[in-house]
Amino acid sequence: MTTTTTVTVKAFSFLQEPVEGKIVIKSPNSISHQSIRLSVNGSVNLQVRGGSAGVIESFYGVIKPIQIVKKTIQVRSSGRIPPGTTEIPFSVNLRESGESIAEKFYETFHGTNINIQYLLTVDIPRGYLHKPLSATMEFIIESGRVDLPERPLPPEMVIFYITQDTQRHPLLPEIKSGGFRVTGKLATQCSLQDPLSGELTVEASSVPITSIDIHLLRVESIIVGERIVTEISLIQSTQVNYYPFMQQL
């Protein structure tokens, strides 16, 4: 007999909705069980990937995982499941009434060194003579737009500039002597569902410019004692074509 158990849930904004989904049990024969339990686990962990260890990775084993949520509910008591496909809906509230979510919950995050993950596990014990059934899957926690700080209209923009004096890496002699100046502005608040918006203007350059690269970086930080350890990694790189007769992009 081949029996498979799968769990499906929908992504949701946790401040507005409970975790909702269904347990799908497929079996050619009827199944007797002692109970059907659903567990929710969420935690923050450091993770070590292949390659050379970074600054944050050097603290792996020192920083213990942070438990965000851990609870188990009984979806059904003992009984029997008929042959074929059986779907059992469920709904789980991650927070209790009056609990401060802002101090406890974090959005799902899979970074280079830091991992914030929420898992659903279904356990169906069947007694000593039968192998228990189990399935685990990840669900996504994300904040809804209504929970973001109210941003002014139009969106608040930060003005920046780039010159030869702001660069920390070595420059070609002709660039260092002739100089350049790039100015722009960027929106400081943005939903993950919206694009990043801003402006970039090349005001002057002593050498020809053929293209401009815009990098999106991920910044991960942990607190170790009285220190804040930070690592930066590249997420996305976009090249913007530049034409001499067009100064504003």
JSON list of C-alpha atoms in Angstrom, two decimals:
[
{"chain": "A", "resi": 1, "resn": "MET", "atom": "CA", "xyz": [0.00, 0.00, 0.00]},
{"chain": "A", "resi": 2, "resn": "THR", "atom": "CA", "xyz": [1.30, 3.41, -0.94]},
{"chain": "A", "resi": 3, "resn": "THR", "atom": "CA", "xyz": [0.07, 6.32, 1.16]},
{"chain": "A", "resi": 4, "resn": "THR", "atom": "CA", "xyz": [1.14, 9.90, 0.74]},
{"chain": "A", "resi": 5, "resn": "THR", "atom": "CA", "xyz": [0.30, 12.92, 2.82]},
{"chain": "A", "resi": 6, "resn": "THR", "atom": "CA", "xyz": [0.70, 16.47, 1.57]},
{"chain": "A", "resi": 7, "resn": "VAL", "atom": "CA", "xyz": [-0.06, 19.83, 3.14]},
{"chain": "A", "resi": 8, "resn": "THR", "atom": "CA", "xyz": [-0.91, 22.98, 1.23]},
{"chain": "A", "resi": 9, "resn": "VAL", "atom": "CA", "xyz": [-1.33, 26.47, 2.67]},
{"chain": "A", "resi": 10, "resn": "LYS", "atom": "CA", "xyz": [-1.68, 29.92, 1.17]},
{"chain": "A", "resi": 11, "resn": "ALA", "atom": "CA", "xyz": [0.67, 32.86, 1.60]},
{"chain": "A", "resi": 12, "resn": "PHE", "atom": "CA", "xyz": [-0.85, 35.60, 3.71]},
{"chain": "A", "resi": 13, "resn": "SER", "atom": "CA", "xyz": [-0.34, 38.78, 5.67]},
{"chain": "A", "resi": 14, "resn": "PHE", "atom": "CA", "xyz": [-0.12, 37.52, 9.22]},
{"chain": "A", "resi": 15, "resn": "LEU", "atom": "CA", "xyz": [-1.44, 40.68, 10.89]},
{"chain": "A", "resi": 16, "resn": "GLN", "atom": "CA", "xyz": [-4.77, 40.29, 9.08]},
{"chain": "A", "resi": 17, "resn": "GLU", "atom": "CA", "xyz": [-5.27, 36.56, 8.60]},
{"chain": "A", "resi": 18, "resn": "PRO", "atom": "CA", "xyz": [-4.69, 33.24, 10.36]},
{"chain": "A", "resi": 19, "resn": "VAL", "atom": "CA", "xyz": [-2.78, 30.42, 8.67]},
{"chain": "A", "resi": 20, "resn": "GLU", "atom": "CA", "xyz": [-5.35, 28.69, 6.50]},
{"chain": "A", "resi": 21, "resn": "GLY", "atom": "CA", "xyz": [-5.03, 25.65, 4.30]},
{"chain": "A", "resi": 22, "resn": "LYS", "atom": "CA", "xyz": [-5.92, 22.01, 4.03]},
{"chain": "A", "resi": 23, "resn": "ILE", "atom": "CA", "xyz": [-4.41, 18.63, 4.77]},
{"chain": "A", "resi": 24, "resn": "VAL", "atom": "CA", "xyz": [-4.67, 16.33, 1.75]},
{"chain": "A", "resi": 25, "resn": "ILE", "atom": "CA", "xyz": [-4.50, 12.58, 2.45]},
{"chain": "A", "resi": 26, "resn": "LYS", "atom": "CA", "xyz": [-4.38, 10.17, -0.48]},
{"chain": "A", "resi": 27, "resn": "SER", "atom": "CA", "xyz": [-4.61, 6.42, 0.08]},
{"chain": "A", "resi": 28, "resn": "PRO", "atom": "CA", "xyz": [-5.98, 3.42, -1.84]},
{"chain": "A", "resi": 29, "resn": "ASN", "atom": "CA", "xyz": [-7.28, 1.94, 1.44]},
{"chain": "A", "resi": 30, "resn": "SER", "atom": "CA", "xyz": [-8.96, 3.28, 4.55]},
{"chain": "A", "resi": 31, "resn": "ILE", "atom": "CA", "xyz": [-6.64, 4.45, 7.32]},
{"chain": "A", "resi": 32, "resn": "SER", "atom": "CA", "xyz": [-7.23, 4.24, 11.05]},
{"chain": "A", "resi": 33, "resn": "HIS", "atom": "CA", "xyz": [-5.46, 6.85, 13.16]},
{"chain": "A", "resi": 34, "resn": "GLN", "atom": "CA", "xyz": [-5.11, 7.96, 16.75]},
{"chain": "A", "resi": 35, "resn": "SER", "atom": "CA", "xyz": [-5.29, 11.68, 15.95]},
{"chain": "A", "resi": 36, "resn": "ILE", "atom": "CA", "xyz": [-4.31, 14.31, 13.38]},
{"chain": "A", "resi": 37, "resn": "ARG", "atom": "CA", "xyz": [-2.06, 17.02, 14.80]},
{"chain": "A", "resi": 38, "resn": "LEU", "atom": "CA", "xyz": [-0.81, 20.21, 13.20]},
{"chain": "A", "resi": 39, "resn": "SER", "atom": "CA", "xyz": [2.35, 21.97, 14.48]},
{"chain": "A", "resi": 40, "resn": "VAL", "atom": "CA", "xyz": [3.52, 25.48, 13.66]},
{"chain": "A", "resi": 41, "resn": "ASN", "atom": "CA", "xyz": [7.18, 26.37, 14.17]},
{"chain": "A", "resi": 42, "resn": "GLY", "atom": "CA", "xyz": [8.94, 29.64, 13.42]},
{"chain": "A", "resi": 43, "resn": "SER", "atom": "CA", "xyz": [12.53, 30.55, 14.24]},
{"chain": "A", "resi": 44, "resn": "VAL", "atom": "CA", "xyz": [15.50, 32.79, 13.39]},
{"chain": "A", "resi": 45, "resn": "ASN", "atom": "CA", "xyz": [18.72, 30.91, 12.63]},
{"chain": "A", "resi": 46, "resn": "LEU", "atom": "CA", "xyz": [22.25, 31.54, 11.48]},
{"chain": "A", "resi": 47, "resn": "GLN", "atom": "CA", "xyz": [23.22, 29.26, 8.61]},
{"chain": "A", "resi": 48, "resn": "VAL", "atom": "CA", "xyz": [26.55, 28.22, 7.15]},
{"chain": "A", "resi": 49, "resn": "ARG", "atom": "CA", "xyz": [26.84, 27.84, 3.38]},
{"chain": "A", "resi": 50, "resn": "GLY", "atom": "CA", "xyz": [29.66, 26.41, 1.34]},
{"chain": "A", "resi": 51, "resn": "GLY", "atom": "CA", "xyz": [32.75, 28.50, 0.69]},
{"chain": "A", "resi": 52, "resn": "SER", "atom": "CA", "xyz": [34.86, 30.70, 2.91]},
{"chain": "A", "resi": 53, "resn": "ALA", "atom": "CA", "xyz": [33.33, 31.74, 6.21]},
{"chain": "A", "resi": 54, "resn": "GLY", "atom": "CA", "xyz": [32.23, 35.35, 6.57]},
{"chain": "A", "resi": 55, "resn": "VAL", "atom": "CA", "xyz": [32.18, 37.55, 9.64]},
{"chain": "A", "resi": 56, "resn": "ILE", "atom": "CA", "xyz": [28.64, 36.56, 10.64]},
{"chain": "A", "resi": 57, "resn": "GLU", "atom": "CA", "xyz": [29.31, 32.88, 9.89]},
{"chain": "A", "resi": 58, "resn": "SER", "atom": "CA", "xyz": [32.19, 32.94, 12.37]},
{"chain": "A", "resi": 59, "resn": "PHE", "atom": "CA", "xyz": [29.59, 33.21, 15.13]},
{"chain": "A", "resi": 60, "resn": "TYR", "atom": "CA", "xyz": [27.76, 30.07, 14.00]},
{"chain": "A", "resi": 61, "resn": "GLY", "atom": "CA", "xyz": [27.37, 27.79, 17.03]},
{"chain": "A", "resi": 62, "resn": "VAL", "atom": "CA", "xyz": [27.66, 30.75, 19.40]},
{"chain": "A", "resi": 63, "resn": "ILE", "atom": "CA", "xyz": [24.33, 32.39, 18.58]},
{"chain": "A", "resi": 64, "resn": "LYS", "atom": "CA", "xyz": [21.42, 30.16, 19.52]},
{"chain": "A", "resi": 65, "resn": "PRO", "atom": "CA", "xyz": [18.27, 30.03, 17.34]},
{"chain": "A", "resi": 66, "resn": "ILE", "atom": "CA", "xyz": [15.50, 32.43, 18.36]},
{"chain": "A", "resi": 67, "resn": "GLN", "atom": "CA", "xyz": [12.12, 30.75, 18.71]},
{"chain": "A", "resi": 68, "resn": "ILE", "atom": "CA", "xyz": [9.35, 32.96, 17.28]},
{"chain": "A", "resi": 69, "resn": "VAL", "atom": "CA", "xyz": [6.34, 30.68, 17.52]},
{"chain": "A", "resi": 70, "resn": "LYS", "atom": "CA", "xyz": [5.77, 27.06, 18.50]},
{"chain": "A", "resi": 71, "resn": "LYS", "atom": "CA", "xyz": [2.32, 25.58, 18.94]},
{"chain": "A", "resi": 72, "resn": "THR", "atom": "CA", "xyz": [0.44, 22.36, 18.21]},
{"chain": "A", "resi": 73, "resn": "ILE", "atom": "CA", "xyz": [-3.28, 21.88, 17.69]},
{"chain": "A", "resi": 74, "resn": "GLN", "atom": "CA", "xyz": [-5.37, 18.75, 17.26]},
{"chain": "A", "resi": 75, "resn": "VAL", "atom": "CA", "xyz": [-7.24, 18.90, 13.98]},
{"chain": "A", "resi": 76, "resn": "ARG", "atom": "CA", "xyz": [-9.10, 15.61, 14.50]},
{"chain": "A", "resi": 77, "resn": "SER", "atom": "CA", "xyz": [-9.41, 13.04, 17.25]},
{"chain": "A", "resi": 78, "resn": "SER", "atom": "CA", "xyz": [-8.97, 9.30, 16.65]},
{"chain": "A", "resi": 79, "resn": "GLY", "atom": "CA", "xyz": [-10.96, 7.78, 13.82]},
{"chain": "A", "resi": 80, "resn": "ARG", "atom": "CA", "xyz": [-10.77, 6.40, 10.31]},
{"chain": "A", "resi": 81, "resn": "ILE", "atom": "CA", "xyz": [-10.07, 8.04, 6.95]},
{"chain": "A", "resi": 82, "resn": "PRO", "atom": "CA", "xyz": [-11.86, 6.52, 3.92]},
{"chain": "A", "resi": 83, "resn": "PRO", "atom": "CA", "xyz": [-9.95, 5.42, 0.79]},
{"chain": "A", "resi": 84, "resn": "GLY", "atom": "CA", "xyz": [-9.30, 7.95, -1.96]},
{"chain": "A", "resi": 85, "resn": "THR", "atom": "CA", "xyz": [-8.57, 11.62, -1.42]},
{"chain": "A", "resi": 86, "resn": "THR", "atom": "CA", "xyz": [-9.59, 13.33, 1.82]},
{"chain": "A", "resi": 87, "resn": "GLU", "atom": "CA", "xyz": [-9.20, 17.07, 2.35]},
{"chain": "A", "resi": 88, "resn": "ILE", "atom": "CA", "xyz": [-9.26, 18.42, 5.89]},
{"chain": "A", "resi": 89, "resn": "PRO", "atom": "CA", "xyz": [-9.35, 22.23, 6.16]},
{"chain": "A", "resi": 90, "resn": "PHE", "atom": "CA", "xyz": [-7.66, 24.01, 9.07]},
{"chain": "A", "resi": 91, "resn": "SER", "atom": "CA", "xyz": [-7.18, 27.51, 10.44]},
{"chain": "A", "resi": 92, "resn": "VAL", "atom": "CA", "xyz": [-4.54, 28.47, 13.02]},
{"chain": "A", "resi": 93, "resn": "ASN", "atom": "CA", "xyz": [-4.09, 31.84, 14.72]},
{"chain": "A", "resi": 94, "resn": "LEU", "atom": "CA", "xyz": [-0.42, 32.61, 15.28]},
{"chain": "A", "resi": 95, "resn": "ARG", "atom": "CA", "xyz": [-1.09, 35.22, 17.94]},
{"chain": "A", "resi": 96, "resn": "GLU", "atom": "CA", "xyz": [-3.28, 35.30, 20.98]},
{"chain": "A", "resi": 97, "resn": "SER", "atom": "CA", "xyz": [-5.61, 38.16, 21.83]},
{"chain": "A", "resi": 98, "resn": "GLY", "atom": "CA", "xyz": [-3.70, 41.16, 23.20]},
{"chain": "A", "resi": 99, "resn": "GLU", "atom": "CA", "xyz": [-0.28, 39.82, 22.16]},
{"chain": "A", "resi": 100, "resn": "SER", "atom": "CA", "xyz": [2.14, 42.37, 20.65]},
{"chain": "A", "resi": 101, "resn": "ILE", "atom": "CA", "xyz": [3.08, 41.06, 17.23]},
{"chain": "A", "resi": 102, "resn": "ALA", "atom": "CA", "xyz": [5.61, 43.83, 16.54]},
{"chain": "A", "resi": 103, "resn": "GLU", "atom": "CA", "xyz": [7.83, 42.52, 19.36]},
{"chain": "A", "resi": 104, "resn": "LYS", "atom": "CA", "xyz": [7.61, 38.86, 18.43]},
{"chain": "A", "resi": 105, "resn": "PHE", "atom": "CA", "xyz": [7.02, 38.18, 14.74]},
{"chain": "A", "resi": 106, "resn": "TYR", "atom": "CA", "xyz": [9.31, 38.80, 11.79]},
{"chain": "A", "resi": 107, "resn": "GLU", "atom": "CA", "xyz": [8.73, 38.46, 8.08]},
{"chain": "A", "resi": 108, "resn": "THR", "atom": "CA", "xyz": [10.00, 35.38, 6.27]},
{"chain": "A", "resi": 109, "resn": "PHE", "atom": "CA", "xyz": [13.60, 36.01, 5.21]},
{"chain": "A", "resi": 110, "resn": "HIS", "atom": "CA", "xyz": [16.13, 33.76, 3.46]},
{"chain": "A", "resi": 111, "resn": "GLY", "atom": "CA", "xyz": [19.43, 35.61, 3.47]},
{"chain": "A", "resi": 112, "resn": "THR", "atom": "CA", "xyz": [23.01, 34.60, 2.93]},
{"chain": "A", "resi": 113, "resn": "ASN", "atom": "CA", "xyz": [23.69, 34.14, 6.64]},
{"chain": "A", "resi": 114, "resn": "ILE", "atom": "CA", "xyz": [20.35, 34.70, 8.42]},
{"chain": "A", "resi": 115, "resn": "ASN", "atom": "CA", "xyz": [17.24, 32.57, 7.92]},
{"chain": "A", "resi": 116, "resn": "ILE", "atom": "CA", "xyz": [13.74, 33.35, 9.25]},
{"chain": "A", "resi": 117, "resn": "GLN", "atom": "CA", "xyz": [11.46, 30.44, 8.47]},
{"chain": "A", "resi": 118, "resn": "TYR", "atom": "CA", "xyz": [7.96, 29.25, 9.38]},
{"chain": "A", "resi": 119, "resn": "LEU", "atom": "CA", "xyz": [7.02, 25.57, 8.98]},
{"chain": "A", "resi": 120, "resn": "LEU", "atom": "CA", "xyz": [3.80, 23.57, 9.18]},
{"chain": "A", "resi": 121, "resn": "THR", "atom": "CA", "xyz": [4.04, 19.90, 10.15]},
{"chain": "A", "resi": 122, "resn": "VAL", "atom": "CA", "xyz": [1.21, 17.36, 10.07]},
{"chain": "A", "resi": 123, "resn": "ASP", "atom": "CA", "xyz": [1.58, 14.23, 12.20]},
{"chain": "A", "resi": 124, "resn": "ILE", "atom": "CA", "xyz": [-0.83, 11.30, 12.01]},
{"chain": "A", "resi": 125, "resn": "PRO", "atom": "CA", "xyz": [0.09, 8.57, 14.57]},
{"chain": "A", "resi": 126, "resn": "ARG", "atom": "CA", "xyz": [-1.41, 5.15, 13.74]},
{"chain": "A", "resi": 127, "resn": "GLY", "atom": "CA", "xyz": [-0.38, 2.96, 16.66]},
{"chain": "A", "resi": 128, "resn": "TYR", "atom": "CA", "xyz": [2.56, 0.62, 17.22]},
{"chain": "A", "resi": 129, "resn": "LEU", "atom": "CA", "xyz": [1.85, -1.68, 14.28]},
{"chain": "A", "resi": 130, "resn": "HIS", "atom": "CA", "xyz": [1.67, 1.01, 11.60]},
{"chain": "A", "resi": 131, "resn": "LYS", "atom": "CA", "xyz": [4.10, 3.65, 10.43]},
{"chain": "A", "resi": 132, "resn": "PRO", "atom": "CA", "xyz": [2.99, 7.18, 11.33]},
{"chain": "A", "resi": 133, "resn": "LEU", "atom": "CA", "xyz": [2.29, 9.63, 8.52]},
{"chain": "A", "resi": 134, "resn": "SER", "atom": "CA", "xyz": [3.95, 13.03, 8.44]},
{"chain": "A", "resi": 135, "resn": "ALA", "atom": "CA", "xyz": [4.46, 15.96, 6.09]},
{"chain": "A", "resi": 136, "resn": "THR", "atom": "CA", "xyz": [6.18, 19.36, 6.45]},
{"chain": "A", "resi": 137, "resn": "MET", "atom": "CA", "xyz": [6.08, 22.48, 4.32]},
{"chain": "A", "resi": 138, "resn": "GLU", "atom": "CA", "xyz": [7.03, 26.13, 4.61]},
{"chain": "A", "resi": 139, "resn": "PHE", "atom": "CA", "xyz": [4.52, 28.98, 4.62]},
{"chain": "A", "resi": 140, "resn": "ILE", "atom": "CA", "xyz": [5.31, 32.64, 4.11]},
{"chain": "A", "resi": 141, "resn": "ILE", "atom": "CA", "xyz": [4.85, 35.45, 6.63]},
{"chain": "A", "resi": 142, "resn": "GLU", "atom": "CA", "xyz": [4.65, 38.94, 5.15]},
{"chain": "A", "resi": 143, "resn": "SER", "atom": "CA", "xyz": [3.37, 42.29, 6.36]},
{"chain": "A", "resi": 144, "resn": "GLY", "atom": "CA", "xyz": [0.41, 43.83, 4.60]},
{"chain": "A", "resi": 145, "resn": "ARG", "atom": "CA", "xyz": [0.44, 47.37, 3.26]},
{"chain": "A", "resi": 146, "resn": "VAL", "atom": "CA", "xyz": [-1.88, 48.50, 6.05]},
{"chain": "A", "resi": 147, "resn": "ASP", "atom": "CA", "xyz": [0.81, 47.65, 8.61]},
{"chain": "A", "resi": 148, "resn": "LEU", "atom": "CA", "xyz": [3.56, 49.73, 7.01]},
{"chain": "A", "resi": 149, "resn": "PRO", "atom": "CA", "xyz": [4.26, 53.18, 8.47]},
{"chain": "A", "resi": 150, "resn": "GLU", "atom": "CA", "xyz": [2.10, 55.74, 6.72]},
{"chain": "A", "resi": 151, "resn": "ARG", "atom": "CA", "xyz": [4.34, 57.43, 4.21]},
{"chain": "A", "resi": 152, "resn": "PRO", "atom": "CA", "xyz": [3.87, 61.01, 3.05]},
{"chain": "A", "resi": 153, "resn": "LEU", "atom": "CA", "xyz": [2.55, 61.90, -0.37]},
{"chain": "A", "resi": 154, "resn": "PRO", "atom": "CA", "xyz": [4.53, 62.22, -2.52]},
{"chain": "A", "resi": 155, "resn": "PRO", "atom": "CA", "xyz": [6.91, 59.53, -1.14]},
{"chain": "A", "resi": 156, "resn": "GLU", "atom": "CA", "xyz": [9.81, 60.88, 0.90]},
{"chain": "A", "resi": 157, "resn": "MET", "atom": "CA", "xyz": [12.96, 61.02, -1.21]},
{"chain": "A", "resi": 158, "resn": "VAL", "atom": "CA", "xyz": [16.61, 61.02, -0.10]},
{"chain": "A", "resi": 159, "resn": "ILE", "atom": "CA", "xyz": [18.99, 63.13, -2.17]},
{"chain": "A", "resi": 160, "resn": "PHE", "atom": "CA", "xyz": [22.51, 61.76, -2.79]},
{"chain": "A", "resi": 161, "resn": "TYR", "atom": "CA", "xyz": [25.57, 62.65, -4.82]},
{"chain": "A", "resi": 162, "resn": "ILE", "atom": "CA", "xyz": [28.64, 60.77, -6.07]},
{"chain": "A", "resi": 163, "resn": "THR", "atom": "CA", "xyz": [31.99, 62.44, -6.85]},
{"chain": "A", "resi": 164, "resn": "GLN", "atom": "CA", "xyz": [35.63, 61.39, -6.98]},
{"chain": "A", "resi": 165, "resn": "ASP", "atom": "CA", "xyz": [35.96, 62.47, -3.33]},
{"chain": "A", "resi": 166, "resn": "THR", "atom": "CA", "xyz": [33.26, 60.05, -2.11]},
{"chain": "A", "resi": 167, "resn": "GLN", "atom": "CA", "xyz": [34.98, 56.97, -3.56]},
{"chain": "A", "resi": 168, "resn": "ARG", "atom": "CA", "xyz": [37.08, 54.70, -1.34]},
{"chain": "A", "resi": 169, "resn": "HIS", "atom": "CA", "xyz": [38.58, 52.56, -4.10]},
{"chain": "A", "resi": 170, "resn": "PRO", "atom": "CA", "xyz": [41.49, 53.68, -6.35]},
{"chain": "A", "resi": 171, "resn": "LEU", "atom": "CA", "xyz": [40.57, 55.79, -9.38]},
{"chain": "A", "resi": 172, "resn": "LEU", "atom": "CA", "xyz": [42.27, 56.31, -12.74]},
{"chain": "A", "resi": 173, "resn": "PRO", "atom": "CA", "xyz": [44.47, 59.45, -12.77]},
{"chain": "A", "resi": 174, "resn": "GLU", "atom": "CA", "xyz": [42.33, 61.15, -15.44]},
{"chain": "A", "resi": 175, "resn": "ILE", "atom": "CA", "xyz": [39.18, 60.55, -13.40]},
{"chain": "A", "resi": 176, "resn": "LYS", "atom": "CA", "xyz": [40.78, 61.69, -10.16]},
{"chain": "A", "resi": 177, "resn": "SER", "atom": "CA", "xyz": [42.13, 64.89, -11.70]},
{"chain": "A", "resi": 178, "resn": "GLY", "atom": "CA", "xyz": [39.20, 65.70, -14.00]},
{"chain": "A", "resi": 179, "resn": "GLY", "atom": "CA", "xyz": [36.49, 64.61, -11.61]},
{"chain": "A", "resi": 180, "resn": "PHE", "atom": "CA", "xyz": [32.86, 63.70, -12.09]},
{"chain": "A", "resi": 181, "resn": "ARG", "atom": "CA", "xyz": [29.55, 64.40, -10.37]},
{"chain": "A", "resi": 182, "resn": "VAL", "atom": "CA", "xyz": [26.42, 62.24, -10.29]},
{"chain": "A", "resi": 183, "resn": "THR", "atom": "CA", "xyz": [23.35, 63.30, -8.31]},
{"chain": "A", "resi": 184, "resn": "GLY", "atom": "CA", "xyz": [20.02, 61.60, -7.68]},
{"chain": "A", "resi": 185, "resn": "LYS", "atom": "CA", "xyz": [17.23, 60.85, -5.27]},
{"chain": "A", "resi": 186, "resn": "LEU", "atom": "CA", "xyz": [15.65, 57.62, -4.08]},
{"chain": "A", "resi": 187, "resn": "ALA", "atom": "CA", "xyz": [12.41, 56.75, -2.27]},
{"chain": "A", "resi": 188, "resn": "THR", "atom": "CA", "xyz": [13.16, 55.57, 1.27]},
{"chain": "A", "resi": 189, "resn": "GLN", "atom": "CA", "xyz": [9.99, 53.52, 1.84]},
{"chain": "A", "resi": 190, "resn": "CYS", "atom": "CA", "xyz": [8.82, 50.81, -0.51]},
{"chain": "A", "resi": 191, "resn": "SER", "atom": "CA", "xyz": [6.63, 47.72, -0.27]},
{"chain": "A", "resi": 192, "resn": "LEU", "atom": "CA", "xyz": [8.12, 44.44, -1.52]},
{"chain": "A", "resi": 193, "resn": "GLN", "atom": "CA", "xyz": [5.27, 44.39, -4.02]},
{"chain": "A", "resi": 194, "resn": "ASP", "atom": "CA", "xyz": [6.28, 47.76, -5.51]},
{"chain": "A", "resi": 195, "resn": "PRO", "atom": "CA", "xyz": [9.34, 48.67, -7.62]},
{"chain": "A", "resi": 196, "resn": "LEU", "atom": "CA", "xyz": [12.09, 50.89, -6.25]},
{"chain": "A", "resi": 197, "resn": "SER", "atom": "CA", "xyz": [11.80, 54.37, -7.72]},
{"chain": "A", "resi": 198, "resn": "GLY", "atom": "CA", "xyz": [14.21, 57.28, -8.03]},
{"chain": "A", "resi": 199, "resn": "GLU", "atom": "CA", "xyz": [16.17, 59.54, -10.34]},
{"chain": "A", "resi": 200, "resn": "LEU", "atom": "CA", "xyz": [19.81, 59.67, -11.45]},
{"chain": "A", "resi": 201, "resn": "THR", "atom": "CA", "xyz": [21.52, 62.57, -13.23]},
{"chain": "A", "resi": 202, "resn": "VAL", "atom": "CA", "xyz": [25.07, 62.65, -14.61]},
{"chain": "A", "resi": 203, "resn": "GLU", "atom": "CA", "xyz": [26.06, 66.28, -14.21]},
{"chain": "A", "resi": 204, "resn": "ALA", "atom": "CA", "xyz": [29.71, 66.05, -15.27]},
{"chain": "A", "resi": 205, "resn": "SER", "atom": "CA", "xyz": [32.38, 63.48, -16.15]},
{"chain": "A", "resi": 206, "resn": "SER", "atom": "CA", "xyz": [35.95, 63.87, -17.36]},
{"chain": "A", "resi": 207, "resn": "VAL", "atom": "CA", "xyz": [35.79, 60.56, -19.25]},
{"chain": "A", "resi": 208, "resn": "PRO", "atom": "CA", "xyz": [33.06, 59.11, -21.52]},
{"chain": "A", "resi": 209, "resn": "ILE", "atom": "CA", "xyz": [30.37, 56.99, -19.83]},
{"chain": "A", "resi": 210, "resn": "THR", "atom": "CA", "xyz": [29.01, 53.99, -21.74]},
{"chain": "A", "resi": 211, "resn": "SER", "atom": "CA", "xyz": [26.76, 52.44, -19.10]},
{"chain": "A", "resi": 212, "resn": "ILE", "atom": "CA", "xyz": [25.65, 52.72, -15.47]},
{"chain": "A", "resi": 213, "resn": "ASP", "atom": "CA", "xyz": [25.18, 49.73, -13.14]},
{"chain": "A", "resi": 214, "resn": "ILE", "atom": "CA", "xyz": [22.69, 49.87, -10.28]},
{"chain": "A", "resi": 215, "resn": "HIS", "atom": "CA", "xyz": [23.23, 47.27, -7.52]},
{"chain": "A", "resi": 216, "resn": "LEU", "atom": "CA", "xyz": [20.66, 46.11, -4.99]},
{"chain": "A", "resi": 217, "resn": "LEU", "atom": "CA", "xyz": [22.43, 44.92, -1.83]},
{"chain": "A", "resi": 218, "resn": "ARG", "atom": "CA", "xyz": [21.25, 42.85, 1.12]},
{"chain": "A", "resi": 219, "resn": "VAL", "atom": "CA", "xyz": [22.48, 44.00, 4.55]},
{"chain": "A", "resi": 220, "resn": "GLU", "atom": "CA", "xyz": [22.40, 41.42, 7.37]},
{"chain": "A", "resi": 221, "resn": "SER", "atom": "CA", "xyz": [23.26, 42.32, 10.96]},
{"chain": "A", "resi": 222, "resn": "ILE", "atom": "CA", "xyz": [23.37, 40.49, 14.28]},
{"chain": "A", "resi": 223, "resn": "ILE", "atom": "CA", "xyz": [24.06, 41.76, 17.80]},
{"chain": "A", "resi": 224, "resn": "VAL", "atom": "CA", "xyz": [26.88, 39.92, 19.58]},
{"chain": "A", "resi": 225, "resn": "GLY", "atom": "CA", "xyz": [27.37, 41.28, 23.08]},
{"chain": "A", "resi": 226, "resn": "GLU", "atom": "CA", "xyz": [27.84, 45.01, 22.61]},
{"chain": "A", "resi": 227, "resn": "ARG", "atom": "CA", "xyz": [28.87, 44.67, 18.96]},
{"chain": "A", "resi": 228, "resn": "ILE", "atom": "CA", "xyz": [26.78, 44.84, 15.80]},
{"chain": "A", "resi": 229, "resn": "VAL", "atom": "CA", "xyz": [28.26, 42.59, 13.10]},
{"chain": "A", "resi": 230, "resn": "THR", "atom": "CA", "xyz": [27.16, 43.38, 9.55]},
{"chain": "A", "resi": 231, "resn": "GLU", "atom": "CA", "xyz": [27.70, 41.71, 6.17]},
{"chain": "A", "resi": 232, "resn": "ILE", "atom": "CA", "xyz": [26.62, 42.94, 2.74]},
{"chain": "A", "resi": 233, "resn": "SER", "atom": "CA", "xyz": [25.85, 40.74, -0.27]},
{"chain": "A", "resi": 234, "resn": "LEU", "atom": "CA", "xyz": [24.68, 41.47, -3.81]},
{"chain": "A", "resi": 235, "resn": "ILE", "atom": "CA", "xyz": [21.07, 40.58, -4.67]},
{"chain": "A", "resi": 236, "resn": "GLN", "atom": "CA", "xyz": [20.54, 42.09, -8.10]},
{"chain": "A", "resi": 237, "resn": "SER", "atom": "CA", "xyz": [22.46, 44.14, -10.65]},
{"chain": "A", "resi": 238, "resn": "THR", "atom": "CA", "xyz": [20.76, 46.22, -13.35]},
{"chain": "A", "resi": 239, "resn": "GLN", "atom": "CA", "xyz": [22.58, 47.98, -16.19]},
{"chain": "A", "resi": 240, "resn": "VAL", "atom": "CA", "xyz": [21.17, 51.27, -17.44]},
{"chain": "A", "resi": 241, "resn": "ASN", "atom": "CA", "xyz": [22.21, 52.34, -20.93]},
{"chain": "A", "resi": 242, "resn": "TYR", "atom": "CA", "xyz": [23.60, 55.86, -20.98]},
{"chain": "A", "resi": 243, "resn": "TYR", "atom": "CA", "xyz": [23.52, 58.19, -23.99]},
{"chain": "A", "resi": 244, "resn": "PRO", "atom": "CA", "xyz": [25.61, 61.42, -23.98]},
{"chain": "A", "resi": 245, "resn": "PHE", "atom": "CA", "xyz": [22.71, 63.48, -25.25]},
{"chain": "A", "resi": 246, "resn": "MET", "atom": "CA", "xyz": [20.51, 62.30, -22.36]},
{"chain": "A", "resi": 247, "resn": "GLN", "atom": "CA", "xyz": [21.79, 63.52, -19.01]},
{"chain": "A", "resi": 248, "resn": "GLN", "atom": "CA", "xyz": [18.81, 62.54, -16.86]},
{"chain": "A", "resi": 249, "resn": "LEU", "atom": "CA", "xyz": [17.88, 58.84, -16.64]}
]
